[in-house]
Coordinates of C-alpha atoms in Angstrom, one line a residue:
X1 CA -2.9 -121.6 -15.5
X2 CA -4.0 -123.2 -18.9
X3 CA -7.9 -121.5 -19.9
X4 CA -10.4 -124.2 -18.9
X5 CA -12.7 -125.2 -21.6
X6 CA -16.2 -124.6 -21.6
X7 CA -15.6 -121.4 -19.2
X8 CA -16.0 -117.9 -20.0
X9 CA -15.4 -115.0 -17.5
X10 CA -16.2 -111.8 -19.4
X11 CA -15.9 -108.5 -17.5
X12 CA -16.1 -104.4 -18.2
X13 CA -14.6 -101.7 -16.9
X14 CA -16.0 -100.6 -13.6
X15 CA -17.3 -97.0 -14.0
X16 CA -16.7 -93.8 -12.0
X17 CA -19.2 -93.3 -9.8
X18 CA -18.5 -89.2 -10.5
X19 CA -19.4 -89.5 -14.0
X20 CA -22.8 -90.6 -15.1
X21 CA -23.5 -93.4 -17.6
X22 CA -23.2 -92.2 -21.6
X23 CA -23.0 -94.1 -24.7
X24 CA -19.4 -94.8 -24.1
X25 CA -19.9 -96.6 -21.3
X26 CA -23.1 -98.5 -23.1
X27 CA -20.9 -99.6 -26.3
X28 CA -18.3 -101.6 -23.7
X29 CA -21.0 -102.7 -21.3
X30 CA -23.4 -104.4 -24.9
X31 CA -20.4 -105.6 -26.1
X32 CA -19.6 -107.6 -23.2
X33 CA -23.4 -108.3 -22.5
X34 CA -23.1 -110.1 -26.5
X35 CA -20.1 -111.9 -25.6
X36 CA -21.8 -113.4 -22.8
X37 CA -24.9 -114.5 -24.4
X38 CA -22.8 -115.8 -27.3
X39 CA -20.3 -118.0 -25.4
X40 CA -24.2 -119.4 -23.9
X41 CA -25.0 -120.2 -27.2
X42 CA -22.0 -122.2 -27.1
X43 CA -22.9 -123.8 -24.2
X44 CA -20.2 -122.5 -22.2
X45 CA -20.6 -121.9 -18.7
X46 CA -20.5 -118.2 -18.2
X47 CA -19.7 -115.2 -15.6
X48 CA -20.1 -111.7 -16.7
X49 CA -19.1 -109.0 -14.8
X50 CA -19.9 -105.3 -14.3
X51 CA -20.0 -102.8 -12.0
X52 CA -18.7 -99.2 -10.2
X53 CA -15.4 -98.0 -9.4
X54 CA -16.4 -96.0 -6.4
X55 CA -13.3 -94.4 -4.2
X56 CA -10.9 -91.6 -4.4
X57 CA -10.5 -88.2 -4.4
X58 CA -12.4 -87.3 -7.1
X59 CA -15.5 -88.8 -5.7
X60 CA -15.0 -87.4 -2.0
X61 CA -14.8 -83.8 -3.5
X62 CA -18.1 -84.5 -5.1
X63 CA -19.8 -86.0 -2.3
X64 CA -18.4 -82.6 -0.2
X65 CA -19.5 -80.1 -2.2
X66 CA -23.4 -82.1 -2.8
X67 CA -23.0 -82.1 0.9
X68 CA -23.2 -85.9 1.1
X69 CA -20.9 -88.3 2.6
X70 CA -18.9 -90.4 -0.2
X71 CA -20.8 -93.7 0.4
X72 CA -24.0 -91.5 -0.2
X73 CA -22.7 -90.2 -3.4
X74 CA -21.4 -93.4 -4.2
X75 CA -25.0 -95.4 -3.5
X76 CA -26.7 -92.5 -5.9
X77 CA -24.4 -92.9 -8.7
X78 CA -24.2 -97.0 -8.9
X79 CA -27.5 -96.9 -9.3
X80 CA -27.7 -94.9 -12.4
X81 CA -25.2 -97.2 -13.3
X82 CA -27.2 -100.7 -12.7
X83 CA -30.7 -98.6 -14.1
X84 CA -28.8 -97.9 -17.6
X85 CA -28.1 -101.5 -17.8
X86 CA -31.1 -103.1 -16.7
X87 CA -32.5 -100.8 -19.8
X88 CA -30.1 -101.8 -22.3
X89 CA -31.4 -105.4 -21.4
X90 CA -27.5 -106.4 -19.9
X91 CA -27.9 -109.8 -18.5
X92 CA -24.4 -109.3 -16.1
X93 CA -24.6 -112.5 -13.5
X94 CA -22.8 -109.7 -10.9
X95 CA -22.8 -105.8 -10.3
X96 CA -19.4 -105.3 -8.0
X97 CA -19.2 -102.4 -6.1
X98 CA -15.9 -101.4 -4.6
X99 CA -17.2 -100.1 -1.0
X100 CA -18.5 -103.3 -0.6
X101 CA -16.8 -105.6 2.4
X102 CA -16.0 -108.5 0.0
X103 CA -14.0 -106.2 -2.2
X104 CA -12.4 -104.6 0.9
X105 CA -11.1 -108.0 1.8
X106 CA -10.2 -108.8 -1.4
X107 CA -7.8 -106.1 -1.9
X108 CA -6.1 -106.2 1.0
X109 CA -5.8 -109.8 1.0
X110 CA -3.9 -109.5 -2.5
X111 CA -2.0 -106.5 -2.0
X112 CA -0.6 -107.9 1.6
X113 CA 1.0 -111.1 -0.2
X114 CA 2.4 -108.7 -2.5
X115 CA 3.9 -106.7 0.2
X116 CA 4.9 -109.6 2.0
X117 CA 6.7 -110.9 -1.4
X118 CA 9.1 -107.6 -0.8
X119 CA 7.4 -105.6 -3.7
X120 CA 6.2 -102.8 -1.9
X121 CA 8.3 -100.3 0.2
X122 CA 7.6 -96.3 1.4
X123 CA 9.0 -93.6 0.4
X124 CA 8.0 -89.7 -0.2
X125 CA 6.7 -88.6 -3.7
X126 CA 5.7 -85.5 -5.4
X127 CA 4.4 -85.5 -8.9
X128 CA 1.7 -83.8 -10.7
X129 CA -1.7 -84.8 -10.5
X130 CA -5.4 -85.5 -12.8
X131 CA -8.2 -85.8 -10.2
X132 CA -10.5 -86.6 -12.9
X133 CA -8.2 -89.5 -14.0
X134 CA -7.1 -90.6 -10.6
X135 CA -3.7 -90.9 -12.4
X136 CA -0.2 -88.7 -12.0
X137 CA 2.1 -87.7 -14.7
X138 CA 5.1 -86.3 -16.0
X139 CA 5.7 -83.0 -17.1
X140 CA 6.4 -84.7 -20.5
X141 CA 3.0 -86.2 -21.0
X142 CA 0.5 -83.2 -20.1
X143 CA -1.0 -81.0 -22.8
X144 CA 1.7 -78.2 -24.2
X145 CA -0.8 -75.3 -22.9
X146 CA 0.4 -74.8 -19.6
X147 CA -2.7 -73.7 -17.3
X148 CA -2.3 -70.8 -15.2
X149 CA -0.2 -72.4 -12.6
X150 CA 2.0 -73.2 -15.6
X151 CA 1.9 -76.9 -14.8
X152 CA 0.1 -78.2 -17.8
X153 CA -2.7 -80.1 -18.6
X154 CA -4.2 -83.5 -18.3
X155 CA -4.0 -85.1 -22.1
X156 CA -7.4 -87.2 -21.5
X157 CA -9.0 -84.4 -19.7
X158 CA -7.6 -81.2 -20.6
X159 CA -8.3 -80.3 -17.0
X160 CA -5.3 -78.6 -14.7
X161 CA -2.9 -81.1 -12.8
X162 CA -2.4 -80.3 -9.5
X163 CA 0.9 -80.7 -7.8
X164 CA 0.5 -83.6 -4.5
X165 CA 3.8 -84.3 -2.4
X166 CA 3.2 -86.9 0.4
X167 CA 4.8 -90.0 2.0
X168 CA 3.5 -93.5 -0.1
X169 CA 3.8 -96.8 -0.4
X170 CA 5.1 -97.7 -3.7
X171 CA 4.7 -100.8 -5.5
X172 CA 8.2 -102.2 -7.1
X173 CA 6.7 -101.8 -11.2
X174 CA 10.2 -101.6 -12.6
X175 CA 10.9 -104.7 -11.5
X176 CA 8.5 -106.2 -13.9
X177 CA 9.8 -105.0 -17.5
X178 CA 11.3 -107.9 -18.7
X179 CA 8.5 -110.4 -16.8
X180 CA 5.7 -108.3 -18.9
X181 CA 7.4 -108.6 -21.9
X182 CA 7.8 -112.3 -22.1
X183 CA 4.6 -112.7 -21.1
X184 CA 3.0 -110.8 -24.2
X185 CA 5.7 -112.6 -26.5
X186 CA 5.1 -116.0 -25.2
X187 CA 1.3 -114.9 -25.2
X188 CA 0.3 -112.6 -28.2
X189 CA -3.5 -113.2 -27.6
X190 CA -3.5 -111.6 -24.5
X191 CA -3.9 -108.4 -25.4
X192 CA -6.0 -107.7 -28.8
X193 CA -6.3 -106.0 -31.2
X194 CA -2.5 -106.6 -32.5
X195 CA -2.0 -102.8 -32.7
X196 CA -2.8 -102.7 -29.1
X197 CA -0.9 -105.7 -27.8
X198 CA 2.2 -103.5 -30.0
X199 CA 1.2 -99.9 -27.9
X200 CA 1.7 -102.5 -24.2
X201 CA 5.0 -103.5 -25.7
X202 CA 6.1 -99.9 -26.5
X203 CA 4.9 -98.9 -23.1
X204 CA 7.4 -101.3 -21.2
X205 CA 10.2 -101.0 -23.6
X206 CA 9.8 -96.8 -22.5
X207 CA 10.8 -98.1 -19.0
X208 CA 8.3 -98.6 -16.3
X209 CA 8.6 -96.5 -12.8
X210 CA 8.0 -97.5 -9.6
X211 CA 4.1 -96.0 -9.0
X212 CA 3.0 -95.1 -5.8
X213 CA -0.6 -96.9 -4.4
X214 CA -1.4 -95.5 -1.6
X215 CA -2.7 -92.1 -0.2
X216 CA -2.5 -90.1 2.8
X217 CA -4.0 -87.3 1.8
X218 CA -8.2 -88.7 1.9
X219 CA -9.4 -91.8 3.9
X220 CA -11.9 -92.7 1.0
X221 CA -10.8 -96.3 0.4
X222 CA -9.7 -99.3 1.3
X223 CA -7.0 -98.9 4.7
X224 CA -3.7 -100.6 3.8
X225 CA -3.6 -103.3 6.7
X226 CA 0.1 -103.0 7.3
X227 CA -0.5 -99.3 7.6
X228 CA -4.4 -98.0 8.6
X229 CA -3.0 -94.0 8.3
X230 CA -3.3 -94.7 4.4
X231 CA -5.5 -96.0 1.9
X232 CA -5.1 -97.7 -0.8
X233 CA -4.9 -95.5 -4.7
X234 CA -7.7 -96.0 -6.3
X235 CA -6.6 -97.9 -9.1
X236 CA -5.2 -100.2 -7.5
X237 CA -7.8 -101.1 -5.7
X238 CA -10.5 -100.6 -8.9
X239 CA -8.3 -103.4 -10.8
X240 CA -8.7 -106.1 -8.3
X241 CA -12.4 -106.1 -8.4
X242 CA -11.5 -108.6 -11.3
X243 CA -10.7 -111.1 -8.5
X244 CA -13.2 -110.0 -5.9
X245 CA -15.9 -111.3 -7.8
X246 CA -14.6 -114.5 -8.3
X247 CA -13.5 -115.5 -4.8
X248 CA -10.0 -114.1 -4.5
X249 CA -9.3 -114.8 -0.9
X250 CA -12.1 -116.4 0.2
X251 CA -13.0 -119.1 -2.0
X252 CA -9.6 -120.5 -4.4
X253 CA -11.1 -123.1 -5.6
X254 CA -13.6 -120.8 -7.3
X255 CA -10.9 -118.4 -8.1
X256 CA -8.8 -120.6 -9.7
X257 CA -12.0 -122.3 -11.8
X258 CA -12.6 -118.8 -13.0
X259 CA -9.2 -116.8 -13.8
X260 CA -7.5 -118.6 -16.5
X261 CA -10.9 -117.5 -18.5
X262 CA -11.1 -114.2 -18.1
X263 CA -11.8 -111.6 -20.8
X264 CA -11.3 -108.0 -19.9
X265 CA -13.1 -106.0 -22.4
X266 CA -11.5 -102.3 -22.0
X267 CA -11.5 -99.1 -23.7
X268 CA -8.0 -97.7 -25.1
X269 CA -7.9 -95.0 -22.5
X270 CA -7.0 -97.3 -19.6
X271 CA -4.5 -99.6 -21.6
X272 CA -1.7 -99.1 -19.4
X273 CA -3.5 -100.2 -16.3
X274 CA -4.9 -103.1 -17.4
X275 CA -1.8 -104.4 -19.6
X276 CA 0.8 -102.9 -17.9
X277 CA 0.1 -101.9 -13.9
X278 CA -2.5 -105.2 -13.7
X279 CA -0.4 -108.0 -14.9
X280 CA 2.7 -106.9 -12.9
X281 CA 0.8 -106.6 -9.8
X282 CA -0.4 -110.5 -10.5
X283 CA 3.0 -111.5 -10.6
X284 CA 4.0 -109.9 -7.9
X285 CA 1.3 -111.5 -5.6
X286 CA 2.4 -114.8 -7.0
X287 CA -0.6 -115.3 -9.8
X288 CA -1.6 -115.4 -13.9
X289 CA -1.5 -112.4 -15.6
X290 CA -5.2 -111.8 -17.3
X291 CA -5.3 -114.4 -20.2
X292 CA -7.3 -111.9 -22.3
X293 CA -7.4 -108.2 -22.7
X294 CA -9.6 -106.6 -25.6
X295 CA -8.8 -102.9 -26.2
X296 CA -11.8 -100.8 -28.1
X297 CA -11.7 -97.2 -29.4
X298 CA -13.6 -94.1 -28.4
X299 CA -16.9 -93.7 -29.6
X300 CA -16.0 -89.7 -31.5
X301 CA -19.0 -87.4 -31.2
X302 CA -18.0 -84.2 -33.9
X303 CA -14.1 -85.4 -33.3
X304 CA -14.2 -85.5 -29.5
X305 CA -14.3 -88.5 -26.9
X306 CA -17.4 -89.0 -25.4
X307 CA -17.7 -88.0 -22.0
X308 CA -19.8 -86.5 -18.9
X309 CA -17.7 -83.3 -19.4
X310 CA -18.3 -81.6 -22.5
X311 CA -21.7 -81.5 -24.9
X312 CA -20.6 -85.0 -26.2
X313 CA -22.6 -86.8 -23.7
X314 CA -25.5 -89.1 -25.0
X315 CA -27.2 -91.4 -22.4
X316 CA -28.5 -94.6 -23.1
X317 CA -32.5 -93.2 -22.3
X318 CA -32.0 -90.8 -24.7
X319 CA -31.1 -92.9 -27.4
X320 CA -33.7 -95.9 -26.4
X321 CA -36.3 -93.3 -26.6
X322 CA -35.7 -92.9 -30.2
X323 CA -34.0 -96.1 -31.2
X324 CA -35.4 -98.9 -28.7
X325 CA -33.5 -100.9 -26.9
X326 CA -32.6 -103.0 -30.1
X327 CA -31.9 -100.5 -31.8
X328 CA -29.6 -99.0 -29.7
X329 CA -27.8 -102.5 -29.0
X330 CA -27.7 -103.2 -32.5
X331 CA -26.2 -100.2 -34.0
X332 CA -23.1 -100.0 -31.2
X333 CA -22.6 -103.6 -32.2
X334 CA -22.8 -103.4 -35.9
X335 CA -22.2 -100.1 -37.0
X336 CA -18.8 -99.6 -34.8
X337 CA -15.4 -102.1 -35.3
X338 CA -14.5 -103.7 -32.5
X339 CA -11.2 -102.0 -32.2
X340 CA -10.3 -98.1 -33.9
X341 CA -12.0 -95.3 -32.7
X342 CA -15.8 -95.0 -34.3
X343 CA -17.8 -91.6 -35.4
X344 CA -20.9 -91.8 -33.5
X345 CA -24.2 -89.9 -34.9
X346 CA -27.7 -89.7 -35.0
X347 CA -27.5 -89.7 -38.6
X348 CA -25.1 -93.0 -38.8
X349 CA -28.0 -94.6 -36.2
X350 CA -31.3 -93.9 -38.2
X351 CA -29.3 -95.1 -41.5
X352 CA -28.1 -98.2 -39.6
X353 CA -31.5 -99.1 -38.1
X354 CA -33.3 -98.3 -41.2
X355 CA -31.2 -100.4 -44.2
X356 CA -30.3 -103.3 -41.7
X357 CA -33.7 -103.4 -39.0
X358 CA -36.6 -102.1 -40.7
X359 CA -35.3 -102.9 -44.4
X360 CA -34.0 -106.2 -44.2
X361 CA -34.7 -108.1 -41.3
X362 CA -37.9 -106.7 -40.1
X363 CA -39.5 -106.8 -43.8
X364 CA -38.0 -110.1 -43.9
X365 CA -40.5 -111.7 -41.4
X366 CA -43.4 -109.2 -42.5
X367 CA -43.3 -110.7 -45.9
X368 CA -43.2 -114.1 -45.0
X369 CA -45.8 -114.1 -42.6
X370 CA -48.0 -112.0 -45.0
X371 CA -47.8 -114.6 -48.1
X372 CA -47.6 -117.7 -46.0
X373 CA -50.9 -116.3 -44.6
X374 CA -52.4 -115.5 -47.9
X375 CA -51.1 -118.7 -49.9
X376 CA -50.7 -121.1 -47.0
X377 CA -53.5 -120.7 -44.6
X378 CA -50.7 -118.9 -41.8
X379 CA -49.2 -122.4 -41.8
X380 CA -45.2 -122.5 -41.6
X381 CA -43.9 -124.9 -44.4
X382 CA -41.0 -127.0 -44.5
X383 CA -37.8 -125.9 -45.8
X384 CA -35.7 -127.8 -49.2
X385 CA -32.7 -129.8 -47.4
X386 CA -31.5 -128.6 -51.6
X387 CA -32.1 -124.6 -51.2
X388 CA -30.0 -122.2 -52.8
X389 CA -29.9 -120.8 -48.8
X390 CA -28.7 -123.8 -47.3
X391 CA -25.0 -123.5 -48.8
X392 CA -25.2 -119.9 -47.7
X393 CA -26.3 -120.8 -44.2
X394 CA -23.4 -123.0 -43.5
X395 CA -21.3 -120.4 -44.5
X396 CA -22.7 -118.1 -42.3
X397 CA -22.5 -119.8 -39.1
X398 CA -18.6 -120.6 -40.0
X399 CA -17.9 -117.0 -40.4
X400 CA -20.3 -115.7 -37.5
X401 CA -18.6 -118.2 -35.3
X402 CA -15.1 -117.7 -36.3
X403 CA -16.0 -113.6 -36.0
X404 CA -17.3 -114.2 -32.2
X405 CA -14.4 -115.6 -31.1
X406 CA -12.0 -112.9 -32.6
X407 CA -14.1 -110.2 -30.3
X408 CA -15.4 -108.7 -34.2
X409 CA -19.3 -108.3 -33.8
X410 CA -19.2 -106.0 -36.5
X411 CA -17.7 -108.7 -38.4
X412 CA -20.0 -111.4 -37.3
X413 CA -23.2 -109.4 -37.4
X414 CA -22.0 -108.5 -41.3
X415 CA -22.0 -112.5 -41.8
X416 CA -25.8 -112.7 -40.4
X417 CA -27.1 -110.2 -42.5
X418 CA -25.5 -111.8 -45.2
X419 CA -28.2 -114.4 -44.6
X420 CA -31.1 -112.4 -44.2
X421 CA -30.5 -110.4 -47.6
X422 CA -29.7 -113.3 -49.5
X423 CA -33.1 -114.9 -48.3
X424 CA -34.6 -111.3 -49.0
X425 CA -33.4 -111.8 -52.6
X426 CA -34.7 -115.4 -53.1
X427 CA -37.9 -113.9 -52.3
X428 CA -37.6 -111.0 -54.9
X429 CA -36.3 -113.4 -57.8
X430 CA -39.3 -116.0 -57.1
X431 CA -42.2 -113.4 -56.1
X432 CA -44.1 -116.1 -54.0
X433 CA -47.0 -113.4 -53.0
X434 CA -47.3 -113.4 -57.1
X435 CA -47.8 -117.0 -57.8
X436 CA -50.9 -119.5 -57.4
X437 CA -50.6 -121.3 -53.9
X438 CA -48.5 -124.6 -54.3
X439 CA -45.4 -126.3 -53.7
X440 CA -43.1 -124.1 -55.3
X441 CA -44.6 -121.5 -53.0
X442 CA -44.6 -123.5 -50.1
X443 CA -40.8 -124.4 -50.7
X444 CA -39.7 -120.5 -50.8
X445 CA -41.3 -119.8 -47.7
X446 CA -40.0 -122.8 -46.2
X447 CA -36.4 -121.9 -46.8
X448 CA -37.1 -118.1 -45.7
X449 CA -39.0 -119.2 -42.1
X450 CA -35.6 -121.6 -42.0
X451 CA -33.4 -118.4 -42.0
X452 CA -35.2 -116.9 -39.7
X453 CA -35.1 -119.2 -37.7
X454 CA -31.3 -119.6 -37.8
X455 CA -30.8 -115.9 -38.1
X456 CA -33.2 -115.5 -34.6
X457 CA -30.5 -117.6 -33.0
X458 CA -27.1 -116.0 -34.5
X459 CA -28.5 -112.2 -34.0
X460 CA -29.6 -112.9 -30.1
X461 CA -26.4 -111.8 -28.4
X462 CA -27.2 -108.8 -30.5
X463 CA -31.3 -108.3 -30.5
X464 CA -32.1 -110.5 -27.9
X465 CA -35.9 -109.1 -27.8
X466 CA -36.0 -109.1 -31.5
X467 CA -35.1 -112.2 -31.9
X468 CA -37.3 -114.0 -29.0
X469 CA -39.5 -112.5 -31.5
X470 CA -38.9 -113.7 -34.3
X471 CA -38.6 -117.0 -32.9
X472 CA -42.3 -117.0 -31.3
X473 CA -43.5 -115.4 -34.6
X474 CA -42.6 -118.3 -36.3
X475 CA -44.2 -121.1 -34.6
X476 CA -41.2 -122.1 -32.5
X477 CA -41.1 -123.2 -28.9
X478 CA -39.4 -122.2 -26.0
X479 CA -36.6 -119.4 -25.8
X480 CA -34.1 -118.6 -28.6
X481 CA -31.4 -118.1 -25.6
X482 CA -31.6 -121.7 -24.9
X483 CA -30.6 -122.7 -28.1
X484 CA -26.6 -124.1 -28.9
X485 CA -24.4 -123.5 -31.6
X486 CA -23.9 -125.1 -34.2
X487 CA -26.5 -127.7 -33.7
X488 CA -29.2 -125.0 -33.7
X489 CA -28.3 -123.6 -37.1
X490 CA -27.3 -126.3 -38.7
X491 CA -29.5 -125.8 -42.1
X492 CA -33.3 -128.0 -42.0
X493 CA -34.6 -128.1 -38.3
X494 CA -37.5 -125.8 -39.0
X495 CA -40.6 -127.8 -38.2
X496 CA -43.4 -127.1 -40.2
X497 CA -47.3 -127.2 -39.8
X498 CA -47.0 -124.6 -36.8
X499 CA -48.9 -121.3 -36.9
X500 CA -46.6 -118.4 -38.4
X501 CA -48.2 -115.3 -37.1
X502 CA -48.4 -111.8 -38.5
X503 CA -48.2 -108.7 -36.4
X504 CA -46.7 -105.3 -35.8
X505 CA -43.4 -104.2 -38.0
X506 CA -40.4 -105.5 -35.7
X507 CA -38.3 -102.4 -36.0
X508 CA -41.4 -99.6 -37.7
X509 CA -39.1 -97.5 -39.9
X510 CA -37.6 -94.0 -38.6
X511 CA -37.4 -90.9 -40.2
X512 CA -34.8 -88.1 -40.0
X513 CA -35.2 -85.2 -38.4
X514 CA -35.6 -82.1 -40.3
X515 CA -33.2 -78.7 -40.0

């Protein structure tokens, strides 16, 4: 099915309810949350997804040894989940869960057509096992250091694999080699970056395996229809939540509205499900492969992925606390390419918020509101349709735009505070606060309340508090979210004669801690 224009379907991973939420989780969740409220800007009509991955074994050993049932342990943990969001001001339009009955029906609605298509059959397995990744593997892809049952360890987890033997039902993957890869030959864009549209090929050229997707073993999950002794793995059933949320099964009409516009944003650790074990298990149900898949890198604390198991863990209160919301949303946006992995420090933060926050955007607006109140009586003035800035405006939006659409916020956010120091440095090269109250004055400050103005609207998927700021700061009406690209930043529009007001420093400066 062709992408629909004017639709955006934007989802994240769904998170474990075993672990707990941690920066990691945060840096996929924003960069999803700024997709969103960029593609608004646009005008497009948008559907962002989020939610919790909530069955399997892992979570029913959890739930037995906290002495709760697994729906128990499941409601506790999606909450912590949907609290971290609601404090990183996320603005997801849906929170899937996969207990709920809509996502039971929509699995086994989509995995009966595939079995009814021929491409699932029983058979017995044995293989060796991660319960923290909910994955099996070969004995060729676990850590070198055996563990003390000399089977090896998991290479994402470093945990022992245990060794599971029990009848499944296995879905036909092999079958779906040469399917996959015309699909990312005739499609490059689906999966981005380029180095990680080349990893999906090299996975399929390796061979794929029949997998197995059911289990006997627990009866957390969704029952296979055809066969209620089993449930379904749990990835299998995670990945359709994609589809859930958008009517598979229920509604096509909505479904098929939605899906040719969907945006997976992803983290490189579960490239293989989504690019290789997702598609194929589209096609074999008869439907599109996901149009777009955008694989990021770990966040690296001190070398080592982030993650609820070791001392790398950083929650999104913690940082908050220190940074504000902002600050926090900024920086993961900013500071880290969409992309390779990223080092992730306090350090790297404070410098980040400083030198782009307090130094050049929030003194920005200081020092305009200060000298328009001194020189113009706290009355915004108009901007020159001839300024110096107005050149470097257009420029901006072109390359902000272009950089939104390529999944680079890093990039994009680099091209808006291009604008804001260039305006910075108008204002350094004419020292308004210096000269007798005039035109010339009046001009300055009427080109630097102009880039604020367009800068409020292009750093919103970004700051969105910040900028609402910013925007009521300087006289204008209304909220910044409603505003449309380009026609809102096309250079001029700032309407003068409004009240510019003074207050507080946006982002007040932070210093580092001390030994």
């Amino acid at each position: 099915m062709p992408e629909q224009p004017g639709r955006f379907y934007v989802t994240t991973p769904i998170y474990y309810v075993n672990d707990a939420p941690h920066a990691g989780h945060a840096y996929a969740t924003v960069t999803a949350d700024a997709l969103a409220r960029w593609h608004r800007l646009l005008g497009d009509d948008v559907f962002f997804l989020t939610g919790t991955d909530e069955h399997g074994l892992k979570v029913q050993r959890s739930a037995d040894a906290a002495g709760r049932t697994p729906q128990q342990q499941a409601d506790v943990h999606a909450a912590h989940f949907a609290d971290a969001w609601r404090l990183l001001d996320v603005s997801n339009d849906d929170f899937i869960r996969t207990s709920e009955a809509r996502h039971h029906a929509a699995v086994q609605a989509l995995l009966q057509k595939v079995y009814d298509r021929g491409y699932i059959y029983a058979d017995d397995y044995s293989g060796l096992y991660c319960v923290a990744c909910e994955e099996y593997y070969t004995a060729d892809e676990l850590d070198e250091n055996p563990d003390a049952d000399g089977l090896g360890l998991c290479p994402i987890h470093h945990r022992p694999v245990e060794s599971f033997s029990e009848r499944n039902w296995f879905f036909r993957l092999s079958e779906f080699a040469e399917p996959l890869a015309e699909h990312y030959r005739d499609h490059p864009e689906a999966v981005q970056p380029e180095g990680k549209r080349n990893e999906t090929l090299g996975l399929i050229r390796q061979g794929l395996r029949d997998i197995s997707i059911s289990r006997s073993s627990i009866d957390w999950g969704v029952p296979i229809p055809w066969d209620p002794s089993q449930v379904f793995y749990v990835w299998y059933d995670a990945l359709i939540n994609y589809a859930t949320a958008i009517g598979y099964g229920t509604d096509r009409t909505r479904f098929d509205a939605w899906w040719p516009n969907v945006h997976h944003v992803i983290g490189k650790d579960i490239l293989r499900f989504h690019c290789v074990y997702w598609p194929a298990l589209l096609m074999a149900a008869g439907e599109a492969p996901p149009a777009h898949v955008h694989v990021h890198g770990f966040l690296l604390v001190g070398g080592e992925k982030m993650s609820k198991s070791g001392l790398t863990q950083i929650t999104p209160a913690e940082l908050v606390d220190e940074f504000g919301v902002d600050g926090v949303r900024h920086h993961l946006l900013h500071d880290l390419s969409f992309g390779p992995d990223g080092d992730f420090s306090e350090e790297s933060m404070i410098a980040r918020y400083n030198a782009d926050l307090a130094n050049n955007l929030g003194n920005l607006l200081s020092r305009v509101a200060t000298v328009l109140a001194k020189k113009s009586g706290g009355i915004g003035t108009a901007p020159r349709p001839d300024s110096p800035l107005a050149a470097v405006a257009g420029e901006v939006v072109a390359q902000a735009t272009a950089a939104w659409e390529a999944v680079t916020p890093s990039v994009a956010l680099d091209a808006t505070w291009r604008l804001i120091r260039e305006a910075n440095a108008l204002l350094e090269a004419t020292e308004p606060w210096k000269a007798d109250p005039g035109a010339e004055v009046d001009a300055v400050l009427g080109d630097a309340l102009e880039v604020l103005r367009i800068v409020a609207v292009l750093a919103s998927p970004a700051v969105p508090d910040a900028a609402q700021e910013i925007w009521r700061r300087i006289g204008c009406d209304g909220s910044v979210a409603d505003r449309r690209v380009p026609v809102d930043t096309i250079w001029g529009a700032y309407v003068p004669g409004r009240p510019v007001l003074t207050g507080d420093p946006l982002f007040p400066r932070i210093k580092a801690s001390g030994p």
